[in-house]
Amino acid sequence: MRWPGPLRSLENPSLRLFFAGQTISLAGTWMQSVAQGWLIWRLTHSSQLLGLVGFLGQLPVSLLGIWAGSLADRYPRRRLVLATQANAIVQATLLAVVTLLGAVQPWHVVVLATMLGLTYAFEIPARQALLADVAGEHMPNAIALNSSIVNAGRAVGPALAGWAVATVGEGWCFALNALSFLGTFYALLVMKVPPQAATPPGGHRAHLREGLRYAWATPHVRALLLLLACSSLLAMPYVTLLPVVASEVLHGGATLFGWLQALAGVGAFAGATVLLLRRGGLGGLARRIGVGATLLAVGVVLLGLSRSTPLSLAALLVTGLGFVTQMAGTMTLLQGLAPRELRGRVMGLFSTLFVGVAPFGALLAGLLAHRVGVAATLSGMASVVLLASLAYHWRLPALRRAIAAAGPDLPVDDLP
C-alpha cells in the first residue's frame, strides 16, 4: 500500500506497530501528567511543592541521561525500552491504587514521580535511537510523525483528564494510564528491528568521552543543544505553574486547567503536522528551529502577562507551536547528521538538556513564583529565551557553513 507523502514512513510495518502503540499510550501519559499536577495542588495548594514534584520527576534524566545514551549505543535498544515500559506500568498502577483508596499523601506523589523519572532517563535515548534505526531513510518523516502523535495525545489527554478529574477523580486517570502502556509493550515485542552495531571496544568511560567530544567539537550540535537547554530551563517550566495560572490568575478549576494544557497540545500538533510532516528532508530545518524557539518564548511571555482566558489560550497555542518546532526539529537534525553509532549518546545529551534541565527550571519557577508572582516569573524567564533565540538567528549562517563543510555529500537543497 502506498501512503501519502506526509505518512510515507507508515509503509514500514514495524513503524505502523510502533505508532499504534504510541497512540494508545500517549493519551494516558498526558492524562496522568495533568491529574498528578492537579492532585498535588489540591492536596497542598503549594506552588513550591508543584515545582518540587516537577524537579524530582525529571531529576533522574539530569543525572543519568548521558549514561543512558551510552547504554543505548552498547546494548539492545528494544530490551531497554521494554524494561522502561514495565517500570512505567508499575508506577502508574501504584499511584492509581493509593489514590483510589483515598490514602494518597503528598510524599506518595513525590516518590512515584521520581520513579517515573527513572523510566524517562533510560527510555528517551533508547526509544529515539530505536525509532531512527527502524525508520531508516524515512527517519525525518518518522520523527515528525512521532511528534504529531505525541502532541495529538497532548491535545486530547489534558481535556479528558480535566473532565475525568472533575467527575470521577484523579485515580482513574492513573489507572487508565497504566492500561494504556500495554499497547506500546505489545508493539515492541512483535515489531521487527534491524540488527544493531556490535558493542564498541574500550571501556565505558571512553565510550562516554567519545560522545561528549563529538557534541562539543561539532558547531551545529553544540549550538542546537545550548539553545535547547535554554528553552528547557527558562521557558518550559510554564507547565509547572499552569495549575496556579488556572486557579489563581484565571479563577478556574480542573476543567480550565485541562483546556490550557490541551491548547498547548493543539499548537504542538499543528506544528508537527503542518511544518514538519510535509518536509521531505533536512532542508531549512536549522532556521525553523530558531523560529520555534522564538515562538516558544513569545508565547510564554504572553501567558505571563495575560489576565484573560482567551488570551491565555491563544498564548498557549503559540507556545505549543514553537515548542514542537524547536524540539522535533532539533531531534531530527541531530539524528540526521550524527553517525549511526553515536545516535544513542547524542539522544542521551538531547534528553539531558531537554528533559534533564527542566527540573531545575521547574524548581526555579516554583521558588520565583512564590516570591515575585506567576506573571513576573513566566515573562521574565521567557524573555531570556527570546534573547537566546535572536543570538541563534545571528549565528545561523556560520552554522550552515559548518554543516556544509562537515557533510559535503549533502545536496545544496538539503542543507539545514
Short mmCIF file of C-alpha atoms in Angstrom, two decimals:
data_model
loop_
_atom_site.label_atom_id
_atom_site.label_comp_id
_atom_site.label_asym_id
_atom_site.label_seq_id
_atom_site.Cartn_x
_atom_site.Cartn_y
_atom_site.Cartn_z
CA MET A 1 0.00 0.00 0.00
CA ARG A 2 1.28 3.45 -0.95
CA TRP A 3 0.83 6.03 1.78
CA PRO A 4 0.58 9.77 1.06
CA GLY A 5 3.80 11.79 1.37
CA PRO A 6 3.25 13.11 4.94
CA LEU A 7 2.64 9.50 6.10
CA ARG A 8 5.24 7.75 3.94
CA SER A 9 7.08 6.23 6.91
CA LEU A 10 3.96 4.11 7.62
CA GLU A 11 4.87 1.94 4.64
CA ASN A 12 7.14 0.19 7.15
CA PRO A 13 5.00 -2.40 9.06
CA SER A 14 7.19 -2.13 12.17
CA LEU A 15 6.66 1.62 12.30
CA ARG A 16 2.90 1.10 11.99
CA LEU A 17 3.06 -1.14 15.06
CA PHE A 18 5.27 1.32 16.92
CA PHE A 19 2.99 4.28 16.23
CA ALA A 20 -0.17 2.30 17.04
CA GLY A 21 1.26 1.53 20.47
CA GLN A 22 2.31 5.15 20.93
CA THR A 23 -1.16 6.39 20.04
CA ILE A 24 -2.74 4.23 22.73
CA SER A 25 -0.27 5.05 25.48
CA LEU A 26 0.38 8.76 24.99
CA ALA A 27 -3.12 9.99 25.73
CA GLY A 28 -2.89 8.11 29.02
CA THR A 29 0.51 9.62 29.76
CA TRP A 30 -0.82 13.15 29.33
CA MET A 31 -3.89 12.34 31.41
CA GLN A 32 -1.60 11.24 34.24
CA SER A 33 0.55 14.35 33.91
CA VAL A 34 -2.44 16.67 34.26
CA ALA A 35 -4.06 14.65 37.03
CA GLN A 36 -0.81 14.45 39.02
CA GLY A 37 -0.29 18.22 38.87
CA TRP A 38 -3.86 18.89 39.95
CA LEU A 39 -3.68 16.27 42.71
CA ILE A 40 -0.61 17.79 44.33
CA TRP A 41 -2.14 21.27 44.04
CA ARG A 42 -5.40 20.06 45.59
CA LEU A 43 -3.56 18.38 48.46
CA THR A 44 -1.18 21.23 49.30
CA HIS A 45 -2.03 24.47 47.40
CA SER A 46 1.72 25.00 47.24
CA SER A 47 3.46 26.30 44.12
CA GLN A 48 6.75 25.33 45.77
CA LEU A 49 5.68 21.69 46.05
CA LEU A 50 4.47 21.75 42.44
CA GLY A 51 7.96 22.85 41.49
CA LEU A 52 9.50 20.14 43.72
CA VAL A 53 7.42 17.37 42.11
CA GLY A 54 8.40 18.60 38.66
CA PHE A 55 12.03 18.74 39.78
CA LEU A 56 12.18 15.25 41.25
CA GLY A 57 10.18 13.74 38.38
CA GLN A 58 12.84 14.83 35.91
CA LEU A 59 15.98 14.80 38.06
CA PRO A 60 16.92 11.22 37.06
CA VAL A 61 17.26 12.39 33.45
CA SER A 62 19.64 15.11 34.63
CA LEU A 63 21.80 12.63 36.49
CA LEU A 64 21.58 9.60 34.23
CA GLY A 65 20.63 10.82 30.73
CA ILE A 66 24.15 10.86 29.26
CA TRP A 67 24.96 7.45 30.76
CA ALA A 68 21.63 6.07 29.50
CA GLY A 69 22.51 7.30 25.99
CA SER A 70 25.77 5.38 26.17
CA LEU A 71 23.87 2.25 27.20
CA ALA A 72 21.59 2.70 24.18
CA ASP A 73 24.67 2.51 21.93
CA ARG A 74 26.12 -0.53 23.74
CA TYR A 75 23.08 -2.76 24.44
CA PRO A 76 19.92 -3.82 22.52
CA ARG A 77 17.69 -0.77 22.39
CA ARG A 78 14.43 -2.72 22.23
CA ARG A 79 15.21 -4.52 25.51
CA LEU A 80 15.97 -1.23 27.21
CA VAL A 81 12.67 0.29 26.07
CA LEU A 82 10.70 -2.82 27.15
CA ALA A 83 12.24 -2.60 30.63
CA THR A 84 11.29 1.05 30.96
CA GLN A 85 7.70 0.39 29.85
CA ALA A 86 7.35 -2.31 32.52
CA ASN A 87 8.54 0.17 35.16
CA ALA A 88 6.03 2.78 33.94
CA ILE A 89 3.16 0.28 34.24
CA VAL A 90 4.11 -0.48 37.85
CA GLN A 91 4.44 3.23 38.71
CA ALA A 92 1.04 4.21 37.29
CA THR A 93 -0.63 1.22 38.98
CA LEU A 94 0.77 2.13 42.42
CA LEU A 95 -0.32 5.75 42.03
CA ALA A 96 -3.81 4.67 40.97
CA VAL A 97 -4.18 2.29 43.92
CA VAL A 98 -3.21 4.76 46.67
CA THR A 99 -5.36 7.50 45.09
CA LEU A 100 -8.48 5.35 44.56
CA LEU A 101 -8.20 4.01 48.11
CA GLY A 102 -8.17 7.58 49.42
CA ALA A 103 -4.80 7.02 51.10
CA VAL A 104 -2.69 9.25 48.88
CA GLN A 105 -0.32 11.69 50.59
CA PRO A 106 1.96 14.31 49.01
CA TRP A 107 5.02 12.14 49.70
CA HIS A 108 3.46 9.31 47.66
CA VAL A 109 3.28 11.60 44.64
CA VAL A 110 6.84 12.79 45.19
CA VAL A 111 8.28 9.25 45.41
CA LEU A 112 6.30 7.89 42.46
CA ALA A 113 7.12 10.92 40.30
CA THR A 114 10.80 10.18 40.95
CA MET A 115 10.20 6.55 39.96
CA LEU A 116 8.68 7.66 36.66
CA GLY A 117 11.65 9.95 36.11
CA LEU A 118 13.91 6.88 36.23
CA THR A 119 11.82 5.43 33.42
CA TYR A 120 12.26 8.52 31.27
CA ALA A 121 16.02 8.67 31.89
CA PHE A 122 16.60 5.33 30.18
CA GLU A 123 13.65 5.34 27.78
CA ILE A 124 14.19 8.57 25.85
CA PRO A 125 17.62 7.94 24.27
CA ALA A 126 16.89 4.25 23.64
CA ARG A 127 13.44 4.88 22.15
CA GLN A 128 14.53 7.74 19.90
CA ALA A 129 17.59 5.86 18.63
CA LEU A 130 15.42 2.75 18.08
CA LEU A 131 12.90 4.80 16.10
CA ALA A 132 15.66 6.15 13.86
CA ASP A 133 17.06 2.65 13.33
CA VAL A 134 13.70 1.21 12.31
CA ALA A 135 12.79 4.20 10.10
CA GLY A 136 15.99 4.17 8.02
CA GLU A 137 15.74 6.59 5.10
CA HIS A 138 12.35 7.82 6.33
CA MET A 139 13.82 8.95 9.67
CA PRO A 140 12.91 12.69 9.34
CA ASN A 141 9.31 11.82 8.48
CA ALA A 142 9.10 9.19 11.24
CA ILE A 143 10.31 11.66 13.89
CA ALA A 144 7.81 14.26 12.64
CA LEU A 145 5.00 11.69 12.68
CA ASN A 146 6.01 10.63 16.18
CA SER A 147 5.84 14.29 17.27
CA SER A 148 2.36 14.58 15.72
CA ILE A 149 1.17 11.54 17.65
CA VAL A 150 2.76 12.77 20.89
CA ASN A 151 1.07 16.12 20.57
CA ALA A 152 -2.28 14.69 19.47
CA GLY A 153 -2.19 12.85 22.79
CA ARG A 154 -1.14 16.09 24.42
CA ALA A 155 -4.20 17.80 22.93
CA VAL A 156 -6.69 15.04 23.78
CA GLY A 157 -5.25 13.78 27.07
CA PRO A 158 -5.44 17.01 29.12
CA ALA A 159 -9.01 17.72 28.03
CA LEU A 160 -10.06 14.19 29.01
CA ALA A 161 -8.12 14.48 32.24
CA GLY A 162 -9.77 17.78 33.13
CA TRP A 163 -13.18 16.15 32.66
CA ALA A 164 -12.18 12.97 34.48
CA VAL A 165 -10.62 14.78 37.44
CA ALA A 166 -13.71 16.94 37.82
CA THR A 167 -16.15 14.00 37.62
CA VAL A 168 -14.51 10.82 38.95
CA GLY A 169 -11.18 11.97 40.43
CA GLU A 170 -7.50 11.69 39.67
CA GLY A 171 -7.19 7.98 40.47
CA TRP A 172 -9.00 6.84 37.33
CA CYS A 173 -6.62 8.89 35.18
CA PHE A 174 -3.71 6.99 36.69
CA ALA A 175 -5.47 3.64 36.21
CA LEU A 176 -6.21 4.33 32.55
CA ASN A 177 -2.60 5.33 32.02
CA ALA A 178 -1.39 2.00 33.43
CA LEU A 179 -3.61 0.14 30.95
CA SER A 180 -2.54 2.34 28.04
CA PHE A 181 1.11 1.23 28.29
CA LEU A 182 0.15 -2.30 27.30
CA GLY A 183 -0.27 -1.22 23.65
CA THR A 184 3.31 0.03 23.39
CA PHE A 185 4.63 -3.03 25.23
CA TYR A 186 2.94 -5.40 22.77
CA ALA A 187 4.13 -3.43 19.72
CA LEU A 188 7.72 -3.52 20.94
CA LEU A 189 7.55 -7.30 21.43
CA VAL A 190 6.38 -8.13 17.90
CA MET A 191 7.93 -5.43 15.67
CA LYS A 192 10.99 -6.19 13.53
CA VAL A 193 14.13 -4.29 14.48
CA PRO A 194 17.26 -4.14 12.29
CA PRO A 195 20.50 -5.54 13.74
CA GLN A 196 22.31 -3.11 15.99
CA ALA A 197 26.01 -2.39 15.61
CA ALA A 198 28.31 -4.53 17.74
CA THR A 199 29.30 -3.19 21.15
CA PRO A 200 32.32 -0.94 20.54
CA PRO A 201 35.69 -1.83 22.06
CA GLY A 202 37.06 0.12 25.02
CA GLY A 203 35.77 0.99 28.45
CA HIS A 204 32.53 2.71 29.32
CA ARG A 205 34.23 5.99 30.21
CA ALA A 206 36.00 6.14 26.85
CA HIS A 207 32.65 5.48 25.17
CA LEU A 208 31.08 8.39 27.04
CA ARG A 209 34.00 10.72 26.31
CA GLU A 210 33.74 9.96 22.59
CA GLY A 211 30.13 11.15 22.52
CA LEU A 212 30.88 14.28 24.55
CA ARG A 213 33.83 15.19 22.30
CA TYR A 214 31.65 14.83 19.21
CA ALA A 215 28.95 17.10 20.63
CA TRP A 216 31.34 19.83 21.81
CA ALA A 217 33.57 19.82 18.72
CA THR A 218 30.68 19.93 16.21
CA PRO A 219 29.40 23.54 15.92
CA HIS A 220 25.81 22.79 14.92
CA VAL A 221 25.40 20.13 17.63
CA ARG A 222 26.79 22.50 20.28
CA ALA A 223 24.54 25.39 19.18
CA LEU A 224 21.37 23.27 18.97
CA LEU A 225 21.93 21.71 22.39
CA LEU A 226 22.68 25.05 24.08
CA LEU A 227 19.53 26.65 22.65
CA LEU A 228 17.52 23.59 23.69
CA ALA A 229 18.91 23.79 27.23
CA CYS A 230 17.98 27.46 27.49
CA SER A 231 14.40 26.82 26.35
CA SER A 232 14.05 23.85 28.67
CA LEU A 233 15.41 25.70 31.70
CA LEU A 234 13.58 29.01 31.30
CA ALA A 235 10.53 28.56 29.05
CA MET A 236 9.20 25.02 29.57
CA PRO A 237 8.65 25.45 33.36
CA TYR A 238 5.42 27.23 32.40
CA VAL A 239 3.89 23.72 32.58
CA THR A 240 4.70 23.52 36.30
CA LEU A 241 2.87 26.78 37.00
CA LEU A 242 -0.26 26.10 34.91
CA PRO A 243 -2.30 24.89 37.92
CA VAL A 244 -1.59 28.26 39.60
CA VAL A 245 -2.47 30.14 36.39
CA ALA A 246 -5.77 28.24 36.06
CA SER A 247 -6.72 28.61 39.73
CA GLU A 248 -5.40 31.98 40.94
CA VAL A 249 -4.90 34.07 37.79
CA LEU A 250 -7.88 32.92 35.69
CA HIS A 251 -10.05 31.78 38.64
CA GLY A 252 -10.93 28.42 37.10
CA GLY A 253 -10.77 24.78 38.12
CA ALA A 254 -9.59 21.40 36.86
CA THR A 255 -11.54 21.70 33.60
CA LEU A 256 -9.89 25.01 32.68
CA PHE A 257 -6.51 23.56 33.66
CA GLY A 258 -7.12 20.70 31.22
CA TRP A 259 -8.07 23.10 28.42
CA LEU A 260 -4.96 25.21 28.98
CA GLN A 261 -2.83 22.07 28.60
CA ALA A 262 -4.88 20.98 25.60
CA LEU A 263 -4.39 24.25 23.69
CA ALA A 264 -0.63 23.92 24.03
CA GLY A 265 -1.06 20.40 22.64
CA VAL A 266 -3.18 21.67 19.73
CA GLY A 267 -0.48 24.17 18.81
CA ALA A 268 2.20 21.49 19.04
CA PHE A 269 0.13 19.07 16.95
CA ALA A 270 -0.39 21.74 14.30
CA GLY A 271 3.33 22.48 14.25
CA ALA A 272 4.28 18.83 13.88
CA THR A 273 1.67 18.20 11.19
CA VAL A 274 1.90 21.34 9.07
CA LEU A 275 5.55 22.37 9.46
CA LEU A 276 7.35 19.05 9.86
CA LEU A 277 5.37 16.15 8.36
CA ARG A 278 5.30 17.74 4.92
CA ARG A 279 9.07 18.11 4.84
CA GLY A 280 10.99 15.60 2.77
CA GLY A 281 14.46 16.09 4.28
CA LEU A 282 16.62 18.37 6.37
CA GLY A 283 16.49 21.46 4.15
CA GLY A 284 15.89 24.70 6.04
CA LEU A 285 15.40 22.88 9.34
CA ALA A 286 18.03 24.86 11.29
CA ARG A 287 16.22 28.12 10.54
CA ARG A 288 12.86 26.64 11.59
CA ILE A 289 14.38 25.54 14.89
CA GLY A 290 15.33 29.16 15.62
CA VAL A 291 11.83 30.34 14.69
CA GLY A 292 10.38 27.69 17.00
CA ALA A 293 12.48 28.92 19.94
CA THR A 294 11.33 32.49 19.29
CA LEU A 295 7.66 31.49 19.17
CA LEU A 296 8.01 29.44 22.36
CA ALA A 297 9.48 32.43 24.20
CA VAL A 298 6.86 34.87 22.89
CA GLY A 299 4.02 32.52 23.86
CA VAL A 300 5.24 32.13 27.46
CA VAL A 301 5.78 35.90 27.81
CA LEU A 302 2.18 36.48 26.68
CA LEU A 303 0.94 33.81 29.09
CA GLY A 304 2.69 35.60 31.94
CA LEU A 305 1.18 38.97 31.01
CA SER A 306 -2.35 37.66 30.32
CA ARG A 307 -5.26 38.09 32.71
CA SER A 308 -7.98 36.72 30.40
CA THR A 309 -8.79 33.14 29.47
CA PRO A 310 -8.98 33.70 25.66
CA LEU A 311 -5.59 35.43 25.57
CA SER A 312 -4.04 32.72 27.75
CA LEU A 313 -5.42 30.02 25.44
CA ALA A 314 -4.02 31.85 22.40
CA ALA A 315 -0.66 32.26 24.11
CA LEU A 316 -0.50 28.53 24.80
CA LEU A 317 -1.37 27.78 21.17
CA VAL A 318 1.71 29.80 20.12
CA THR A 319 3.77 28.19 22.88
CA GLY A 320 2.92 24.68 21.70
CA LEU A 321 3.66 25.56 18.07
CA GLY A 322 7.07 26.93 18.99
CA PHE A 323 7.86 24.08 21.36
CA VAL A 324 7.33 21.27 18.86
CA THR A 325 9.05 23.13 16.03
CA GLN A 326 12.19 23.55 18.11
CA MET A 327 12.12 20.17 19.88
CA ALA A 328 11.25 17.90 16.97
CA GLY A 329 13.40 19.90 14.58
CA THR A 330 16.39 19.62 16.91
CA MET A 331 15.88 15.88 17.34
CA THR A 332 15.58 15.35 13.58
CA LEU A 333 18.63 17.42 12.70
CA LEU A 334 20.82 15.88 15.39
CA GLN A 335 19.96 12.32 14.37
CA GLY A 336 20.02 13.09 10.65
CA LEU A 337 23.59 14.37 10.77
CA ALA A 338 25.05 12.14 13.53
CA PRO A 339 26.80 8.84 12.72
CA ARG A 340 24.52 5.88 13.49
CA GLU A 341 26.90 4.51 16.12
CA LEU A 342 26.66 7.82 18.04
CA ARG A 343 22.87 8.24 17.95
CA GLY A 344 22.26 6.84 21.42
CA ARG A 345 24.81 9.17 23.02
CA VAL A 346 23.54 12.17 21.04
CA MET A 347 19.99 11.37 22.18
CA GLY A 348 21.29 10.96 25.73
CA LEU A 349 22.65 14.51 25.57
CA PHE A 350 19.37 15.64 23.98
CA SER A 351 17.32 14.10 26.79
CA THR A 352 19.64 15.51 29.46
CA LEU A 353 19.37 19.06 28.10
CA PHE A 354 15.70 18.85 27.15
CA VAL A 355 14.13 16.83 29.96
CA GLY A 356 17.02 16.78 32.44
CA VAL A 357 17.48 20.56 32.63
CA ALA A 358 13.73 21.11 33.04
CA PRO A 359 13.56 20.09 36.73
CA PHE A 360 15.96 22.86 37.67
CA GLY A 361 13.73 25.25 35.73
CA ALA A 362 10.65 23.86 37.47
CA LEU A 363 12.25 24.31 40.88
CA LEU A 364 13.40 27.82 39.99
CA ALA A 365 9.96 28.75 38.64
CA GLY A 366 8.24 27.47 41.77
CA LEU A 367 10.54 29.43 44.06
CA LEU A 368 10.30 32.63 42.00
CA ALA A 369 6.52 32.39 41.70
CA HIS A 370 6.28 32.14 45.48
CA ARG A 371 8.36 35.30 45.89
CA VAL A 372 7.54 37.59 42.94
CA GLY A 373 4.37 36.05 41.47
CA VAL A 374 3.50 33.95 38.45
CA ALA A 375 3.37 36.82 35.93
CA ALA A 376 6.87 38.14 36.63
CA THR A 377 8.29 34.61 36.73
CA LEU A 378 6.87 33.49 33.38
CA SER A 379 7.54 36.69 31.44
CA GLY A 380 11.00 37.28 32.93
CA MET A 381 12.35 33.78 32.35
CA ALA A 382 10.94 33.55 28.82
CA SER A 383 12.48 36.91 27.89
CA VAL A 384 15.93 35.37 28.33
CA VAL A 385 14.95 32.58 25.90
CA LEU A 386 13.83 35.21 23.40
CA LEU A 387 17.27 36.84 23.54
CA ALA A 388 18.96 33.44 23.12
CA SER A 389 16.85 32.67 20.04
CA LEU A 390 17.85 36.00 18.46
CA ALA A 391 21.52 35.17 19.09
CA TYR A 392 20.99 31.80 17.40
CA HIS A 393 19.47 33.51 14.34
CA TRP A 394 22.52 35.77 14.16
CA ARG A 395 24.88 32.77 14.24
CA LEU A 396 22.86 30.69 11.75
CA PRO A 397 24.86 31.49 8.56
CA ALA A 398 28.08 30.33 10.24
CA LEU A 399 26.36 27.14 11.44
CA ARG A 400 25.14 26.35 7.93
CA ARG A 401 28.67 26.73 6.59
CA ALA A 402 29.94 24.36 9.30
CA ILE A 403 27.30 21.78 8.40
CA ALA A 404 28.18 22.06 4.71
CA ALA A 405 31.87 21.55 5.49
CA ALA A 406 31.17 18.53 7.71
CA GLY A 407 28.73 16.90 5.29
CA PRO A 408 29.96 17.54 1.75
CA ASP A 409 27.70 14.82 0.32
CA LEU A 410 24.55 16.74 1.24
CA PRO A 411 22.83 18.36 -1.80
CA VAL A 412 22.58 22.14 -1.58
CA ASP A 413 18.79 21.97 -1.31
CA ASP A 414 19.07 19.63 1.66
CA LEU A 415 21.32 21.86 3.73
CA PRO A 416 19.63 22.71 7.03
#
